[in-house]
């Protein structure tokens, strides 16, 4: 074997080894394009399906948007109509407000006049109320005097009746004496008149102080009250009556005017307004 | 004609050539198996066909 043959054999072997190694390395590092293709194909199918679903969803959403747009347009039209109606109502309301404002201004002037009239009437009422109270007080005093005069009149009448009876009795005695004198009887005999001797009138007994006096409310006029008991029952001025209704305390009454069978006073410690028929007592 | 017996001049170079042939054969087998693994058994046949 020649040297050239040996060299060629060695080089052939070396290059064969290098080429085989490079080839193995190249094939070992080569990509699996089929696997890539399958993966990409699967991914493409999935994406196509997803695209189809998205397209359907897009169409659905587009339809919904179209419906919503239609509804919104209808609602917008109705709102526009409502807006126009409201604007018309607002204009009408403003006109009414102006009219009412003018009326209010006129009524304000009228009310101012009324207020002045009411003030004048209130002042007149207060003055009249004071005059009325004075008149009531005067009336109570007059009633008291009238009762006193009536009592005096009754007393005078009783005295007059007594005197008339006395006169009759004396006339009867005189007539009897004249009859006896005419009959000639000289004996004197005591003449007994037919008319009995009457008692003179005397005032009623006044109840002693400190006793319980009870009566009823017969008249109520604002701050004045009239009771059914008077001086004949022992009532005096500045006495205090307690007005009750059942077991409930209503107020106190300080007596200011006393009549024979009635008295009047002012209210005090008012818990509740008394009424006609409530009980008045000096002791609770 | 009498058959002439051939004998290698040196076993070393024979071994080197045999080793080179084994390496080439092993590379061819590796490439074949890899191609079958990647693209299937038909790939070895279809790879030589003219693509339609």
Short mmCIF file of C-alpha atoms in Angstrom, two decimals:
data_model
loop_
_atom_site.label_atom_id
_atom_site.label_comp_id
_atom_site.label_asym_id
_atom_site.label_seq_id
_atom_site.Cartn_x
_atom_site.Cartn_y
_atom_site.Cartn_z
CA UNK A 1 0.00 0.00 0.00
CA UNK A 2 1.42 3.21 -1.06
CA UNK A 3 1.70 6.19 1.19
CA UNK A 4 -0.73 8.19 -0.94
CA UNK A 5 -3.31 5.43 -0.47
CA UNK A 6 -2.77 5.47 3.23
CA UNK A 7 -3.18 9.25 3.36
CA UNK A 8 -6.34 9.07 1.27
CA UNK A 9 -7.76 6.34 3.50
CA UNK A 10 -7.02 8.31 6.65
CA UNK A 11 -8.44 11.55 5.21
CA UNK A 12 -11.48 9.69 3.94
CA UNK A 13 -12.06 8.23 7.36
CA UNK A 14 -11.57 11.56 9.11
CA UNK A 15 -13.85 13.45 6.75
CA UNK A 16 -16.39 10.64 6.94
CA UNK A 17 -16.40 10.91 10.71
CA UNK A 18 -16.65 14.69 10.61
CA UNK A 19 -19.36 14.66 8.00
CA UNK A 20 -21.31 11.97 9.86
CA UNK A 21 -20.96 13.93 13.09
CA UNK A 22 -22.08 17.17 11.47
CA UNK A 23 -24.97 15.39 9.86
CA UNK A 24 -26.03 13.83 13.17
CA UNK A 25 -25.76 17.16 14.93
CA UNK A 26 -27.73 18.90 12.18
CA UNK A 27 -30.50 16.27 12.20
CA UNK A 28 -30.55 16.18 15.98
CA UNK A 29 -31.05 19.94 16.11
CA UNK A 30 -33.50 20.02 13.22
CA UNK A 31 -37.03 21.18 14.02
CA UNK A 32 -40.06 18.90 13.89
CA UNK A 33 -41.98 20.86 11.33
CA UNK A 34 -44.78 18.35 11.18
CA UNK A 35 -45.40 18.75 14.90
CA UNK A 36 -45.28 22.49 14.42
CA UNK A 37 -47.70 22.14 11.58
CA UNK A 38 -50.08 20.03 13.65
CA UNK A 39 -49.90 22.45 16.52
CA UNK A 40 -50.43 25.41 14.28
CA UNK A 41 -53.27 23.60 12.54
CA UNK A 42 -54.95 22.80 15.87
CA UNK A 43 -54.40 26.37 17.00
CA UNK A 44 -55.82 27.59 13.70
CA UNK A 45 -58.92 25.41 14.13
CA UNK A 46 -59.37 26.66 17.67
CA UNK A 47 -58.92 30.22 16.52
CA UNK A 48 -61.37 29.67 13.69
CA UNK A 49 -63.91 28.30 16.16
CA UNK A 50 -63.23 31.16 18.51
CA UNK A 51 -63.54 33.57 15.62
CA UNK A 52 -66.86 32.03 14.69
CA UNK A 53 -68.12 32.33 18.25
CA UNK A 54 -66.83 35.88 18.48
CA UNK A 55 -68.48 36.67 15.19
CA UNK A 56 -71.79 35.31 16.43
CA UNK A 57 -71.39 37.24 19.65
CA UNK A 58 -70.50 40.31 17.64
CA UNK A 59 -73.62 39.88 15.55
CA UNK A 60 -75.71 39.41 18.67
CA UNK A 61 -74.17 42.50 20.21
CA UNK A 62 -74.67 44.42 17.01
CA UNK A 63 -78.34 43.38 16.98
CA UNK A 64 -78.68 44.37 20.61
CA UNK A 65 -77.01 47.67 19.91
CA UNK A 66 -79.37 48.22 17.01
CA UNK A 67 -82.38 47.45 19.22
CA UNK A 68 -81.02 49.66 21.97
CA UNK A 69 -80.38 52.40 19.45
CA UNK A 70 -83.94 52.06 18.22
CA UNK A 71 -85.30 52.14 21.76
CA UNK A 72 -83.07 55.06 22.64
CA UNK A 73 -84.26 56.94 19.61
CA UNK A 74 -87.87 56.26 20.55
CA UNK A 75 -87.19 57.26 24.15
CA UNK A 76 -85.37 60.32 22.92
CA UNK A 77 -88.37 61.25 20.83
CA UNK A 78 -90.70 60.72 23.78
CA UNK A 79 -88.35 62.74 26.00
CA UNK A 80 -88.25 65.47 23.42
CA UNK A 81 -92.04 65.49 23.40
CA UNK A 82 -92.07 65.55 27.20
CA UNK A 83 -89.51 68.32 27.18
CA UNK A 84 -91.63 70.36 24.83
CA UNK A 85 -94.69 69.70 26.98
CA UNK A 86 -92.75 70.64 30.12
CA UNK A 87 -91.47 73.79 28.46
CA UNK A 88 -95.04 74.68 27.55
CA UNK A 89 -96.17 73.90 31.11
CA UNK A 90 -93.28 75.93 32.48
CA UNK A 91 -94.24 78.88 30.35
CA UNK A 92 -97.84 78.51 31.42
CA UNK A 93 -96.78 78.14 35.07
CA UNK A 94 -94.65 81.24 34.84
CA UNK A 95 -97.60 83.16 33.52
CA UNK A 96 -99.75 81.79 36.35
CA UNK A 97 -96.99 82.59 38.85
CA UNK A 98 -96.87 86.15 37.61
CA UNK A 99 -100.63 86.35 37.86
CA UNK A 100 -100.61 84.83 41.34
CA UNK A 101 -97.78 87.14 42.35
CA UNK A 102 -99.86 90.10 41.26
CA UNK A 103 -102.82 88.68 43.17
CA UNK A 104 -100.59 88.06 46.17
CA UNK A 105 -99.36 91.62 46.06
CA UNK A 106 -102.90 92.90 45.91
CA UNK A 107 -103.94 90.50 48.69
CA UNK A 108 -100.92 91.61 50.68
CA UNK A 109 -102.19 95.18 50.53
CA UNK A 110 -105.65 93.98 51.47
CA UNK A 111 -104.23 91.91 54.32
CA UNK A 112 -102.25 94.88 55.56
CA UNK A 113 -105.50 96.81 55.69
CA UNK A 114 -107.17 93.86 57.39
CA UNK A 115 -104.36 93.62 59.91
CA UNK A 116 -104.76 97.28 60.76
CA UNK A 117 -108.52 96.77 61.01
CA UNK A 118 -107.96 93.70 63.19
CA UNK A 119 -105.59 95.64 65.43
CA UNK A 120 -108.15 98.39 65.75
CA UNK A 121 -110.88 95.83 66.41
CA UNK A 122 -108.68 94.04 68.94
CA UNK A 123 -108.01 97.31 70.73
CA UNK A 124 -111.72 98.06 70.60
CA UNK A 125 -112.45 94.54 71.80
CA UNK A 126 -110.03 94.90 74.68
CA UNK A 127 -111.58 98.23 75.58
CA UNK A 128 -115.05 96.75 75.26
CA UNK A 129 -113.96 93.75 77.31
CA UNK A 130 -112.74 96.07 80.05
CA UNK A 131 -115.96 97.99 79.91
CA UNK A 132 -117.85 94.72 79.98
CA UNK A 133 -115.91 93.58 83.03
CA UNK A 134 -116.62 96.86 84.71
CA UNK A 135 -120.27 96.53 83.72
CA UNK A 136 -120.36 92.99 85.09
CA UNK A 137 -118.76 94.11 88.31
CA UNK A 138 -121.21 96.96 88.47
CA UNK A 139 -124.01 94.53 87.63
CA UNK A 140 -122.98 92.26 90.47
CA UNK A 141 -122.90 95.21 92.82
CA UNK A 142 -126.27 96.35 91.52
CA UNK A 143 -127.62 92.85 91.91
CA UNK A 144 -126.29 92.81 95.43
CA UNK A 145 -127.96 96.13 96.14
CA UNK A 146 -131.14 94.91 94.48
CA UNK A 147 -131.15 91.81 96.60
CA UNK A 148 -130.52 93.93 99.66
CA UNK A 149 -133.35 96.23 98.66
CA UNK A 150 -135.58 93.24 97.96
CA UNK A 151 -134.76 91.81 101.34
CA UNK A 152 -135.53 95.17 102.94
CA UNK A 153 -138.73 95.30 100.91
CA UNK A 154 -139.70 91.84 102.10
CA UNK A 155 -138.93 92.93 105.63
CA UNK A 156 -141.00 96.07 105.18
CA UNK A 157 -143.83 94.05 103.69
CA UNK A 158 -143.71 91.69 106.61
CA UNK A 159 -143.67 94.65 108.97
CA UNK A 160 -146.54 96.17 107.01
CA UNK A 161 -148.47 92.91 107.22
CA UNK A 162 -147.74 92.81 110.93
CA UNK A 163 -148.91 96.39 111.34
CA UNK A 164 -152.01 95.62 109.27
CA UNK A 165 -152.74 92.68 111.51
CA UNK A 166 -152.16 94.85 114.53
CA UNK A 167 -154.49 97.44 113.07
CA UNK A 168 -157.13 94.82 112.44
CA UNK A 169 -156.70 93.47 115.89
CA UNK A 170 -157.07 96.98 117.39
CA UNK A 171 -160.11 97.62 115.21
CA UNK A 172 -161.63 94.39 116.41
CA UNK A 173 -160.89 95.38 120.01
CA UNK A 174 -162.40 98.80 119.39
CA UNK A 175 -165.49 97.29 117.84
CA UNK A 176 -165.87 94.83 120.65
CA UNK A 177 -165.51 97.62 123.20
CA UNK A 178 -168.05 99.70 121.35
CA UNK A 179 -170.45 96.76 121.32
CA UNK A 180 -169.99 96.21 124.98
CA UNK A 181 -170.45 99.92 125.70
CA UNK A 182 -173.63 99.90 123.69
CA UNK A 183 -174.89 96.84 125.53
CA UNK A 184 -174.44 98.71 128.81
CA UNK A 185 -172.10 96.35 130.40
CA UNK A 186 -169.92 98.18 132.77
CA UNK A 187 -167.64 95.35 133.59
CA UNK A 188 -164.39 95.40 131.99
CA UNK A 189 -163.14 92.25 130.43
CA UNK A 190 -160.02 91.58 128.48
CA UNK A 191 -160.75 91.43 124.80
CA UNK A 192 -159.07 88.65 122.86
CA UNK A 193 -158.71 89.64 119.18
CA UNK A 194 -159.30 87.09 116.47
CA UNK A 195 -156.20 88.11 114.46
CA UNK A 196 -153.16 86.39 115.88
CA UNK A 197 -150.04 88.28 116.86
CA UNK A 198 -147.48 87.92 114.17
CA UNK A 199 -143.76 87.77 114.61
CA UNK A 200 -141.71 90.53 113.07
CA UNK A 201 -139.26 89.72 110.28
CA UNK A 202 -135.72 88.85 111.33
CA UNK A 203 -132.57 88.27 109.21
CA UNK A 204 -131.44 84.75 108.52
CA UNK A 205 -128.82 83.27 110.73
CA UNK A 206 -125.33 83.62 109.36
CA UNK A 207 -123.28 80.51 109.34
CA UNK A 208 -120.36 80.67 111.74
CA UNK A 209 -116.91 81.25 110.32
CA UNK A 210 -114.79 78.19 109.79
CA UNK A 211 -117.67 75.97 108.73
CA UNK A 212 -117.64 74.23 105.42
CA UNK A 213 -119.66 76.12 102.83
CA UNK A 214 -120.62 74.22 99.69
CA UNK A 215 -122.31 75.45 96.57
CA UNK A 216 -122.42 75.15 92.82
CA UNK A 217 -121.02 77.16 89.95
CA UNK A 218 -123.97 78.96 88.33
CA UNK A 219 -122.20 81.22 85.86
CA UNK A 220 -118.77 81.40 84.28
CA UNK A 221 -117.55 84.47 82.40
CA UNK A 222 -113.89 84.40 81.51
CA UNK A 223 -112.10 85.28 84.74
CA UNK A 224 -115.26 85.90 86.75
CA UNK A 225 -117.36 83.16 88.27
CA UNK A 226 -120.62 83.22 90.19
CA UNK A 227 -121.48 80.73 92.95
CA UNK A 228 -124.85 79.67 94.33
CA UNK A 229 -123.99 80.64 97.93
CA UNK A 230 -124.10 84.10 99.46
CA UNK A 231 -123.92 86.00 102.69
CA UNK A 232 -126.87 83.98 104.00
CA UNK A 233 -124.61 80.93 103.87
CA UNK A 234 -121.78 82.71 105.64
CA UNK A 235 -119.80 83.78 102.61
CA UNK A 236 -117.62 86.83 103.06
CA UNK A 237 -115.30 88.76 100.81
CA UNK A 238 -111.81 87.32 100.25
CA UNK A 239 -113.03 83.84 101.11
CA UNK A 240 -111.47 81.14 98.96
CA UNK A 241 -113.59 78.43 97.36
CA UNK A 242 -112.12 75.32 95.78
CA UNK A 243 -113.83 74.33 92.54
CA UNK A 244 -113.88 70.58 91.92
CA UNK A 245 -115.47 68.21 89.45
CA UNK A 246 -115.80 64.82 91.02
CA UNK A 247 -112.39 64.07 92.55
CA UNK A 248 -110.56 66.47 90.25
CA UNK A 249 -109.41 69.93 91.40
CA UNK A 250 -110.11 72.64 88.83
CA UNK A 251 -109.23 76.01 90.35
CA UNK A 252 -109.68 78.37 93.31
CA UNK A 253 -112.11 81.28 93.48
CA UNK A 254 -111.35 84.36 95.59
CA UNK A 255 -114.67 86.00 96.50
CA UNK A 256 -114.83 89.69 95.59
CA UNK A 257 -118.54 90.41 95.81
CA UNK A 258 -121.08 88.82 98.14
CA UNK A 259 -124.83 88.83 97.70
CA UNK A 260 -127.48 87.30 99.92
CA UNK A 261 -127.79 84.07 98.05
CA UNK A 262 -124.94 84.45 95.54
CA UNK A 263 -121.36 85.53 95.40
CA UNK A 264 -118.86 86.30 92.68
CA UNK A 265 -115.11 86.03 92.53
CA UNK A 266 -112.05 85.77 90.37
CA UNK A 267 -110.25 82.57 89.39
CA UNK A 268 -106.92 81.55 90.87
CA UNK A 269 -104.60 78.54 90.53
CA UNK A 270 -106.38 77.54 87.36
CA UNK A 271 -105.77 73.88 86.50
CA UNK A 272 -108.79 73.58 84.24
CA UNK A 273 -111.59 75.92 83.25
CA UNK A 274 -114.67 75.45 85.46
CA UNK A 275 -118.13 74.89 84.05
CA UNK A 276 -121.64 75.50 85.26
CA UNK A 277 -122.58 72.74 87.71
CA UNK A 278 -119.12 72.20 89.20
CA UNK A 279 -118.87 71.97 92.97
CA UNK A 280 -117.53 74.86 95.06
CA UNK A 281 -116.39 74.26 98.61
CA UNK A 282 -114.25 76.03 101.17
CA UNK A 283 -112.73 72.73 102.16
CA UNK A 284 -111.41 70.00 99.94
CA UNK B 1 -7.42 -17.02 -14.49
CA UNK B 2 -6.42 -17.85 -11.09
CA UNK B 3 -8.12 -15.96 -8.36
CA UNK B 4 -5.73 -13.62 -6.64
CA UNK B 5 -6.11 -13.53 -2.95
CA UNK B 6 -6.24 -9.98 -1.58
CA UNK B 7 -4.90 -9.34 1.78
CA UNK B 8 -4.89 -6.02 3.53
CA UNK B 9 -1.56 -4.41 3.76
CA UNK B 10 -2.24 -3.12 7.23
CA UNK B 11 -5.00 -3.92 9.74
CA UNK B 12 -4.76 -0.43 11.17
CA UNK B 13 -6.00 1.24 8.05
CA UNK B 14 -8.62 -1.46 7.62
CA UNK B 15 -9.84 -0.67 11.13
CA UNK B 16 -9.87 3.03 10.35
CA UNK B 17 -11.91 2.48 7.21
CA UNK B 18 -14.24 0.11 9.03
CA UNK B 19 -14.71 2.67 11.78
CA UNK B 20 -15.49 5.36 9.20
CA UNK B 21 -18.00 3.05 7.49
CA UNK B 22 -19.65 2.27 10.86
CA UNK B 23 -19.88 5.96 11.67
CA UNK B 24 -21.46 6.74 8.34
CA UNK B 25 -23.84 3.82 8.75
CA UNK B 26 -24.77 4.87 12.27
CA UNK B 27 -25.40 8.43 11.08
CA UNK B 28 -27.60 7.13 8.26
CA UNK B 29 -29.56 4.97 10.70
CA UNK B 30 -29.96 7.88 13.12
CA UNK B 31 -31.17 10.18 10.38
CA UNK B 32 -33.58 7.54 9.13
CA UNK B 33 -35.04 6.89 12.60
CA UNK B 34 -35.32 10.58 13.31
CA UNK B 35 -37.10 11.19 10.01
CA UNK B 36 -39.49 8.31 10.71
CA UNK B 37 -40.11 9.66 14.17
CA UNK B 38 -40.84 13.16 12.93
CA UNK B 39 -42.71 12.54 9.72
CA UNK B 40 -43.81 8.87 9.83
CA UNK B 41 -42.76 5.74 7.98
CA UNK B 42 -44.19 7.02 4.67
CA UNK B 43 -41.91 9.98 4.69
CA UNK B 44 -38.96 7.91 3.49
CA UNK B 45 -40.93 6.98 0.38
CA UNK B 46 -42.79 10.25 -0.14
CA UNK B 47 -39.70 12.32 0.28
CA UNK B 48 -38.46 11.04 -3.04
CA UNK B 49 -41.74 11.66 -4.85
CA UNK B 50 -42.35 14.77 -6.88
CA UNK B 51 -44.68 17.06 -5.00
CA UNK B 52 -48.02 17.51 -6.75
#
